[in-house]
Short mmCIF file of C-alpha atoms in Angstrom, two decimals:
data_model
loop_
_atom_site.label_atom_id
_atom_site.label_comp_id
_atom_site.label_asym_id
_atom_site.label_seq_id
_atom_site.Cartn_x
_atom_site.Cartn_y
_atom_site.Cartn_z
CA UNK A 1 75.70 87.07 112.43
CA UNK A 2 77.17 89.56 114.62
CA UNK A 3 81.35 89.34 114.48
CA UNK A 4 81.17 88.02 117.58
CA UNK A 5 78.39 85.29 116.98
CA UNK A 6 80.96 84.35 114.27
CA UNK A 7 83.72 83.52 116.21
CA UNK A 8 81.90 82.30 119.35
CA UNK A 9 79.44 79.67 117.29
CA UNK A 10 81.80 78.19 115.37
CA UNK A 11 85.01 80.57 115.05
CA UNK A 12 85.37 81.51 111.59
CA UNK A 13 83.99 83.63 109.49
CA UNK A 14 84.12 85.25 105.81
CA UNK A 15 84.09 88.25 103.95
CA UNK A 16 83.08 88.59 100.05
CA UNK A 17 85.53 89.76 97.95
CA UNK A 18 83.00 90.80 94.97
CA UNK A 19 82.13 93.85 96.21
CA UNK A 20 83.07 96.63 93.63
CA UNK A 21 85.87 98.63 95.61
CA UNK A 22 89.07 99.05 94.79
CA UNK A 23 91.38 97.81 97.83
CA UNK A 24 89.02 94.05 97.15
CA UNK A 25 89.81 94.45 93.05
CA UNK A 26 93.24 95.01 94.12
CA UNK A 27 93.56 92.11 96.23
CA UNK A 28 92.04 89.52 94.04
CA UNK A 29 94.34 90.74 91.48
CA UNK A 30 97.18 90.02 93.46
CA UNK A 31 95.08 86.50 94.93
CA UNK A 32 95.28 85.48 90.62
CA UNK A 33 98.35 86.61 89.90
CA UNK A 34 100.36 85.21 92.79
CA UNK A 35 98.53 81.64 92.53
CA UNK A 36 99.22 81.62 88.35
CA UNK A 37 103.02 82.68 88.96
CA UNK A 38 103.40 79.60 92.03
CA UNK A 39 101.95 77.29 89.61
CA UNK A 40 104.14 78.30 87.41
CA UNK A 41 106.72 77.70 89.36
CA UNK A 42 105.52 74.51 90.45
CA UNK A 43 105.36 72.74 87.04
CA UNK A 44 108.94 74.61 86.06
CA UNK A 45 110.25 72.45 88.60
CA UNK A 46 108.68 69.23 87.40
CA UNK A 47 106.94 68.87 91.05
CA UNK A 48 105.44 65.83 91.66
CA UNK A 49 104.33 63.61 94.27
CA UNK A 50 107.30 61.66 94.30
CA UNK A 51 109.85 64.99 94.01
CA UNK A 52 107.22 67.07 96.39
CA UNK A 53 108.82 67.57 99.67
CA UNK A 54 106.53 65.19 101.61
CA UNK A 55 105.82 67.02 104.83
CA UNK A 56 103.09 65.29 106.91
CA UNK A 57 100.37 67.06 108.36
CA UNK A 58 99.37 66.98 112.19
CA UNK A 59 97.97 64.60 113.28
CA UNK A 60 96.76 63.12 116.77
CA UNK A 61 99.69 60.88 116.34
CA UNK A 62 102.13 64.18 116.14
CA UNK A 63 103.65 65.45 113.31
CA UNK A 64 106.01 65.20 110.19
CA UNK A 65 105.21 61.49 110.02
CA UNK A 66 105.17 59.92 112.95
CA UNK A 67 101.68 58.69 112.46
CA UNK A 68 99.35 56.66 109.97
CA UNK A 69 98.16 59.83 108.44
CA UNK A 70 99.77 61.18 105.39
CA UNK A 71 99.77 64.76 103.33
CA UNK A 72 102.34 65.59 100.54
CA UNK A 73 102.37 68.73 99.94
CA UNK A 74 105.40 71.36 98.76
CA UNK A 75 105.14 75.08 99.92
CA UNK A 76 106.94 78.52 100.22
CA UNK A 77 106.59 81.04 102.90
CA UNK A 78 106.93 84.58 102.41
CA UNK A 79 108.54 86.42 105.67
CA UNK A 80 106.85 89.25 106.69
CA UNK A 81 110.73 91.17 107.47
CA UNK A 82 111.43 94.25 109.21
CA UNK A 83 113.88 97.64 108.19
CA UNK A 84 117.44 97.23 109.49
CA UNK A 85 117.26 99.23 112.56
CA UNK A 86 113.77 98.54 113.65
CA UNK A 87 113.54 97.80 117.15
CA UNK A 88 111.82 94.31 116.20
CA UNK A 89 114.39 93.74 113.70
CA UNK A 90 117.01 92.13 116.03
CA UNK A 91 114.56 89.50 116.76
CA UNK A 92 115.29 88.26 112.98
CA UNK A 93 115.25 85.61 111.49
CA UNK A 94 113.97 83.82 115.15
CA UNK A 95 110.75 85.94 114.73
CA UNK A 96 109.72 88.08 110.93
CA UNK A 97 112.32 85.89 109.19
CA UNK A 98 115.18 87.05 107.00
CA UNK A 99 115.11 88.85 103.91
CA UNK A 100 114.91 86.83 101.36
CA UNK A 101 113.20 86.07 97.57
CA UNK A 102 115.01 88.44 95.97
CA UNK A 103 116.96 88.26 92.30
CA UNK A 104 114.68 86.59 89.91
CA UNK A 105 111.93 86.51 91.92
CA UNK A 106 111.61 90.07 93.55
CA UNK A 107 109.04 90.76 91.69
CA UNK A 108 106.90 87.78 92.86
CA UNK A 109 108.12 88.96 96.51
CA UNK A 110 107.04 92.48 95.86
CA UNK A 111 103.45 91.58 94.99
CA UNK A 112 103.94 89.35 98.25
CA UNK A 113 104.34 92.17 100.34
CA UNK A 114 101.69 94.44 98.61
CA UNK A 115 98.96 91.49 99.53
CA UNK A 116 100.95 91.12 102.99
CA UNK A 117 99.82 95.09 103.54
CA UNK A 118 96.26 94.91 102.12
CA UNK A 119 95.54 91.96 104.19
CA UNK A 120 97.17 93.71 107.38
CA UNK A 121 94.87 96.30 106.77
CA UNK A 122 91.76 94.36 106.68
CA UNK A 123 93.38 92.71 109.76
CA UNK A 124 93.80 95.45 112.18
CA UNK A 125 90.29 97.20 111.22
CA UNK A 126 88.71 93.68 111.54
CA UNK A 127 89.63 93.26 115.24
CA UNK A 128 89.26 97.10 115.72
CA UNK A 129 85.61 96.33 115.13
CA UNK A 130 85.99 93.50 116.76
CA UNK A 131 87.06 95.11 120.13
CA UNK A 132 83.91 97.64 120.34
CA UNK A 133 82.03 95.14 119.90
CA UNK A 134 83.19 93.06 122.67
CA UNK A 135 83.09 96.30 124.98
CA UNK A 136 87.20 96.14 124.81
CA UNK A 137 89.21 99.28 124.93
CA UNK A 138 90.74 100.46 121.55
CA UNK A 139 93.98 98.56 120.91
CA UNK A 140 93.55 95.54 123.35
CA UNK A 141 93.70 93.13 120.58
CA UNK A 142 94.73 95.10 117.29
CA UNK A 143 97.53 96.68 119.59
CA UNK A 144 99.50 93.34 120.48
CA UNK A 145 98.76 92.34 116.90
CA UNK A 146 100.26 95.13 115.26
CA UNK A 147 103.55 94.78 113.87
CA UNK A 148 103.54 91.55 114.75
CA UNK A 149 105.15 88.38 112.65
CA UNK A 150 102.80 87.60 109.76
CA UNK A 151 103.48 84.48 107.15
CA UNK A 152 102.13 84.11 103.85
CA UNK A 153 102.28 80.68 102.82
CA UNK A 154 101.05 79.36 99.43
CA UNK A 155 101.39 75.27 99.43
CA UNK A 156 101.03 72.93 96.56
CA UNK A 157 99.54 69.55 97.09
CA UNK A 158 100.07 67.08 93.95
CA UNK A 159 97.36 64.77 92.32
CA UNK A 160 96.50 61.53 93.87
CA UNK A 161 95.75 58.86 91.19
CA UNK A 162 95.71 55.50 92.58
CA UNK A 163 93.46 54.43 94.97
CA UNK A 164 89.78 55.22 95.72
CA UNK A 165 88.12 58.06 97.91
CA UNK A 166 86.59 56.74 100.76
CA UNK A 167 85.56 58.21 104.39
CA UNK A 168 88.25 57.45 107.46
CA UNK A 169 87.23 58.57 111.26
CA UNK A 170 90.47 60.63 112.63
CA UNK A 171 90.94 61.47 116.17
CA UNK A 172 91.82 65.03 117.01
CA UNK A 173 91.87 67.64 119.63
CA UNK A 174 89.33 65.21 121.91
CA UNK A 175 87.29 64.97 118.68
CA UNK A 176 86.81 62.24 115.76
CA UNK A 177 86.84 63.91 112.71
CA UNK A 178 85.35 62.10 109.44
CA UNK A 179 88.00 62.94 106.76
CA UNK A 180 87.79 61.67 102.87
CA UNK A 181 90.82 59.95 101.48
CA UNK A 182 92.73 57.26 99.76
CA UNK A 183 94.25 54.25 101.97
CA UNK A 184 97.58 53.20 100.23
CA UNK A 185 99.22 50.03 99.78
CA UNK A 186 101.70 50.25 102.29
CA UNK A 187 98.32 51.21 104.68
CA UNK A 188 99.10 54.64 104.97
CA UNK A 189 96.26 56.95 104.67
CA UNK A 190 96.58 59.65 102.36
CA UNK A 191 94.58 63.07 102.94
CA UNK A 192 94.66 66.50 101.12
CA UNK A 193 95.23 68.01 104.51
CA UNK A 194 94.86 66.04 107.99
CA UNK A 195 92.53 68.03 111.04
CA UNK A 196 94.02 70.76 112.90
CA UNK A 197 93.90 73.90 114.74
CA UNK A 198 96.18 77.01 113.89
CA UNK A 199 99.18 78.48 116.02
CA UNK A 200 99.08 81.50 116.66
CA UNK A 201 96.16 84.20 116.84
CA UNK A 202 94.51 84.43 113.38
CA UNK A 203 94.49 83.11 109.97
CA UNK A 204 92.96 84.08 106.24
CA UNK A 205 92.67 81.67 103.99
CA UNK A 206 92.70 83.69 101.27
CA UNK A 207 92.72 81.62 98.48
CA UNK A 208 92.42 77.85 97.13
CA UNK A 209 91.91 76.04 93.63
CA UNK A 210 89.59 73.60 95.38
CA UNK A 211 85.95 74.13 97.42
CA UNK A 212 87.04 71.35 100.11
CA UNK A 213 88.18 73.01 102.65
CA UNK A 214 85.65 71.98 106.01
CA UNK A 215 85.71 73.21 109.42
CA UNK A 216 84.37 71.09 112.56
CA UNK A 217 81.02 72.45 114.33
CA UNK A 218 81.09 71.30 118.12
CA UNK A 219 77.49 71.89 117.69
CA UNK A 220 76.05 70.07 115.35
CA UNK A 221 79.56 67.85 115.46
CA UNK A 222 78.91 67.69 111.33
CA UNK A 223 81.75 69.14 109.11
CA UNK A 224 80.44 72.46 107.90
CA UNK A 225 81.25 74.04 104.17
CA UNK A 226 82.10 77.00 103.45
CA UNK A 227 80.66 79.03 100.68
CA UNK A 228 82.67 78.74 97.31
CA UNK A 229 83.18 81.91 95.10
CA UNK A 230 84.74 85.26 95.81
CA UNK A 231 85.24 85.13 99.73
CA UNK A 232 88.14 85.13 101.80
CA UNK A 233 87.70 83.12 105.31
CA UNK A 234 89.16 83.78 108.58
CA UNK A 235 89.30 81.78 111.64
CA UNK A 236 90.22 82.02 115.41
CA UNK A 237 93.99 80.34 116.14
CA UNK A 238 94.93 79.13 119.97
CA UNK A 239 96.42 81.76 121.15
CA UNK A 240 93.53 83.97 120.72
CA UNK A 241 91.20 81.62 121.86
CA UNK A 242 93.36 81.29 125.00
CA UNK A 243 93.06 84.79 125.57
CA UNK A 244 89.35 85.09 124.39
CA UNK A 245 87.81 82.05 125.82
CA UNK A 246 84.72 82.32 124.15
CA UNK A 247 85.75 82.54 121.10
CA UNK A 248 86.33 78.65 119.41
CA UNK A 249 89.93 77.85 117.12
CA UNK A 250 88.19 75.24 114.89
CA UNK A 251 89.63 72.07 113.98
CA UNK A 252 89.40 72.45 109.92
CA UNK A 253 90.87 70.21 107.21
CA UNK A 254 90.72 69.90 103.46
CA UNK A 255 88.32 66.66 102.19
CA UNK A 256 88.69 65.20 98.42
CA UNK A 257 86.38 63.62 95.95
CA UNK A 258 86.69 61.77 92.75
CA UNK A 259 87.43 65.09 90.73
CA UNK A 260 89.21 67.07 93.41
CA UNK A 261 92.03 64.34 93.61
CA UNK A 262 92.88 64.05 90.11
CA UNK A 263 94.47 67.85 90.12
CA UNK A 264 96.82 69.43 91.89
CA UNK A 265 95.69 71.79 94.83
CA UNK A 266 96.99 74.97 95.16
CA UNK A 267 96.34 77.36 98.10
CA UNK A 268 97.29 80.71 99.65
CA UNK A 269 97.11 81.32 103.57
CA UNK A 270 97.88 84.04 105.75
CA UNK A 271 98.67 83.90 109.47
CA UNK A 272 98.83 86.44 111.54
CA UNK A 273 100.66 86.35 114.97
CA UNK A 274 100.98 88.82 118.13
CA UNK A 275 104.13 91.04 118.79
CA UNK A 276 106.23 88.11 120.27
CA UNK A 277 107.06 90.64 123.53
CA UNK A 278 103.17 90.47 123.90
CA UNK A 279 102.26 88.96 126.93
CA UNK A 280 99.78 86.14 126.85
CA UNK A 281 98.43 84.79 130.15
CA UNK A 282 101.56 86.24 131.93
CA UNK A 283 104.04 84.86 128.92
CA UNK A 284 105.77 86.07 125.89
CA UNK A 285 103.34 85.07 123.00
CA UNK A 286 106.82 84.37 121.11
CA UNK A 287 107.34 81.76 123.76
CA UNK A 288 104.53 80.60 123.58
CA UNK A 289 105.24 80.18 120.22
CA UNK A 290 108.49 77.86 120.54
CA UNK A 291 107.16 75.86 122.47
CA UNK A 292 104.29 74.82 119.86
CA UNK A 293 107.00 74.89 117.21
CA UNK A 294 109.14 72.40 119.26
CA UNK A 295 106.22 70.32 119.99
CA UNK A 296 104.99 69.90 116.35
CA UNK A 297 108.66 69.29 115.39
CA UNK A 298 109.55 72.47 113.42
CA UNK A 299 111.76 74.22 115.85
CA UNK A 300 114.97 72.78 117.77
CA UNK A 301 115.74 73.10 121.61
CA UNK A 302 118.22 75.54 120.54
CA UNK A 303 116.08 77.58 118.55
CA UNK A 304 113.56 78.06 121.38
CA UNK A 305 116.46 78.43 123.08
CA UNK A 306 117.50 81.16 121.62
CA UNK A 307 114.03 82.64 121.60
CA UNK A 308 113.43 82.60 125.31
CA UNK A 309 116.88 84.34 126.35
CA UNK A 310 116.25 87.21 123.90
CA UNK A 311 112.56 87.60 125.46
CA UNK A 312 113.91 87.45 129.20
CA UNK A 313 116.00 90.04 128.43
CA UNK A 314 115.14 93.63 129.97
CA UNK A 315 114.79 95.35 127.07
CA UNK A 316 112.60 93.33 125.55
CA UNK A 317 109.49 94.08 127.59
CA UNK A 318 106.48 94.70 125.59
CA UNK A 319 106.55 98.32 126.76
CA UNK A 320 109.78 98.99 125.88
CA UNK A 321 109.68 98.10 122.51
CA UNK A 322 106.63 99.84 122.01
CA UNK A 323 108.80 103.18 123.54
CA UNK A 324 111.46 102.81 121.33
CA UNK A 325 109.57 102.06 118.51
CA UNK A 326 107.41 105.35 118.81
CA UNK A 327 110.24 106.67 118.43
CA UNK A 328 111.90 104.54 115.30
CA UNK A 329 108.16 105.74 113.57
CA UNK A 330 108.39 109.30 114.76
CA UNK A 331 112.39 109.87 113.46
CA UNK A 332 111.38 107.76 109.63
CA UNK A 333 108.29 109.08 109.33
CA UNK A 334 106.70 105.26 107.89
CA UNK A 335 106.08 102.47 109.08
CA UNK A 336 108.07 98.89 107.85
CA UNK A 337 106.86 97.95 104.52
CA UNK A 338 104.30 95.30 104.24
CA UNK A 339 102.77 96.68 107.19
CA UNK A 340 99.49 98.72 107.30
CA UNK A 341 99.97 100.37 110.31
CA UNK A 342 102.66 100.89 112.60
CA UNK A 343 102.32 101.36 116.71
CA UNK A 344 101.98 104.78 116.70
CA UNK A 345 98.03 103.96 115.79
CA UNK A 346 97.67 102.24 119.32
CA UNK A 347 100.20 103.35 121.67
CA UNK A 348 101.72 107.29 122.30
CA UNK A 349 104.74 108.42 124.26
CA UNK A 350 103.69 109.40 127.77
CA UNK A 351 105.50 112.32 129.80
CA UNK A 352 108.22 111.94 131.79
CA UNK A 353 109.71 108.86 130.69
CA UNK A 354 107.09 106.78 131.71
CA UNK A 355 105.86 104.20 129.71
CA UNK A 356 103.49 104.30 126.83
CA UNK A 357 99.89 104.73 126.90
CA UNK A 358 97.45 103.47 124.79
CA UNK A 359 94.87 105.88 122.59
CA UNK A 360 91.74 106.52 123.00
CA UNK A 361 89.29 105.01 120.02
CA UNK A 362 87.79 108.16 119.36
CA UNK A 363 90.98 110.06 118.99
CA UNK A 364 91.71 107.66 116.08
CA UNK A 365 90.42 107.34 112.55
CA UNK A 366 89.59 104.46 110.76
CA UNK A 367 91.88 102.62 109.11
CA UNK A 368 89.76 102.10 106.11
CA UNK A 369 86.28 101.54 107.54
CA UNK A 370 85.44 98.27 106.12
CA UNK A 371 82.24 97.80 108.22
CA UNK A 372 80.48 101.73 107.65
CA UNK A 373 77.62 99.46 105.38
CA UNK A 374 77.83 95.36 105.76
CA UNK A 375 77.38 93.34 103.17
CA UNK A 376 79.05 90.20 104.31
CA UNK A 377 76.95 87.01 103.95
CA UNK A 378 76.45 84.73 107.18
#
């Protein structure tokens, strides 16, 4: 499959990881040695389903528990953060997040933020190739993604011991979703993790201790598997597909069976949002944001709050930003770390003092030309 046919048929796809190169060696180094040391610190801690933090996944019902539909799960995000300075960096920690994971476990946060800029890489030249082959000038989707927020997030999900597997029918997104797990005895129903559909523009799942994650084909309406080994997977999140119709965010979940359950789960995701000045469909994709965040329960009024007054303000207009951070890049010669690229790939002062233009594709070299000789398997 073409990238497009990916994303349009059932909007995900996957990459192998095997190949012998060194930016993939160098990231499934990282992949190990990031899920040993969280383990690690999992079983320091004594985590258990009973001391796990107990957050609930989404569910048609809503979220953090307000349904039948139970996950446990424990997790910790690492912050994609931004130079003090940095035009973006006022937007912290609202947007990018604080700066944080430091003392005795910088070095666990530096090997964060070395995976955070191989996978940015990979990113950027993935929806570089993306765009010519949609016909799209250079930058119209890499540019609003670039130097945007981007969360790595690797979650924990304890044993479950009592009970036996069995099939339950979930509703979801206009869809009913057949999910495996264990009904309790309080009648709860307890799942690895419940259907849903990612915020935001684009996720990797880069990593997981399990093969049970599915995703949902609206055409065959049959859960679909992806293939186990060396691979990471990406898939479409709303806000993408609300800008690129065509292209489906799948409803995906994580099934069990009699051997899954009985260890604990650990996984590594990456999510990748838009600038949150972008505009999508005429509105700040950072609004856009809050308001999903307030929905599912994870932001307050006053955070959004917050949010929207900073992105109504006048210099906070996409193109302004972009201006002044031309300039931030041009004056420190870098870009922030944990980024691959900065905007100076996509966008380039204009004369005059008008506003920035973006380059042309053949004026730019590849990032890292990923795609030169395909070997990814469909």
């Amino acid at each position: 499959m073409s990238l497009i046919e990916d994303l349009e048929r059932r909007g995900w796809t996957r990459w192998p990881t095997f190949a012998e190169d060194p930016f993939f060696e160098e990231l499934v180094t990282l992949r190990s040695w990031l899920t040993s040391e969280f383990t690690r610190m999992v079983n320091d801690a004594h985590m258990n389903a009973s001391t796990a933090t107990g957050q609930y996944g989404f569910t048609a019902d809503g979220d953090e528990g307000e349904g039948d539909v139970r996950e446990i799960r424990s997790h910790l995000v690492w912050n994609q953060t931004l130079p003090d300075g940095h035009p973006l960096s006022e937007s912290m920690p609202l947007f990018y997040g604080a700066h944080h994971l430091s003392g005795i476990m910088s070095g666990f946060a530096q090997k964060c933020e070395r995976l955070a800029e191989l996978l940015d890489l990979f990113t950027l030249e993935y929806f570089e190739k993306l765009e010519a082959e949609l016909g799209l000038e250079f930058g119209k989707i890499a540019g609003n993604i670039a130097m945007g927020e981007r969360l790595l997030r690797f979650q924990w999900y304890p044993p479950i011991s009592d009970g036996e597997v069995e099939e339950f029918m979930l509703p979801v997104h206009g869809k009913v979703i057949p999910v495996a797990g264990i009904r309790k005895d309080n009648g709860q129903v307890q799942v690895r993790v419940s259907p849903h559909r990612d915020t935001g523009h684009w996720t990797w799942q880069v990593g997981a201790t399990d093969a049970q994650l599915r995703f949902w084909d609206d055409h065959t309406e049959q859960p679909a598997s992806p293939p186990v080994g060396n691979f990471i997977l990406g898939n479409v999140g709303d806000f993408l597909e609300l800008e690129l119709p065509g292209f489906r965010s799948p409803v995906h979940w994580v099934d069990m069976d009699e051997n899954s359950r009985n260890t604990p789960r650990v996984s590594i995701s990456y999510f990748v949002h838009a600038r949150p000045s972008v505009s999508t469909l005429g509105r700040p994709a950072g609004a856009r944001l809050y308001d999903r965040l307030l929905e599912l329960g994870y932001a307050a009024h006053d955070e959004r709050q917050s949010a929207i007054e900073l992105l109504d303000r006048g210099d906070w207009t996409d193109a302004e930003l972009v201006r002044r951070t031309l300039h931030w890049e041009e004056d420190n010669g870098f870009t922030a770390p944990g980024f691959a690229s900065g905007l100076s790939r996509y966008f380039e002062q204009a004369v005059m003092g008008s506003l920035p233009s973006r380059r042309r594709r053949e004026s730019v070299p590849p990032l890292r030309d990923f795609f030169s000789g395909e070997t990814r398997s469909t």
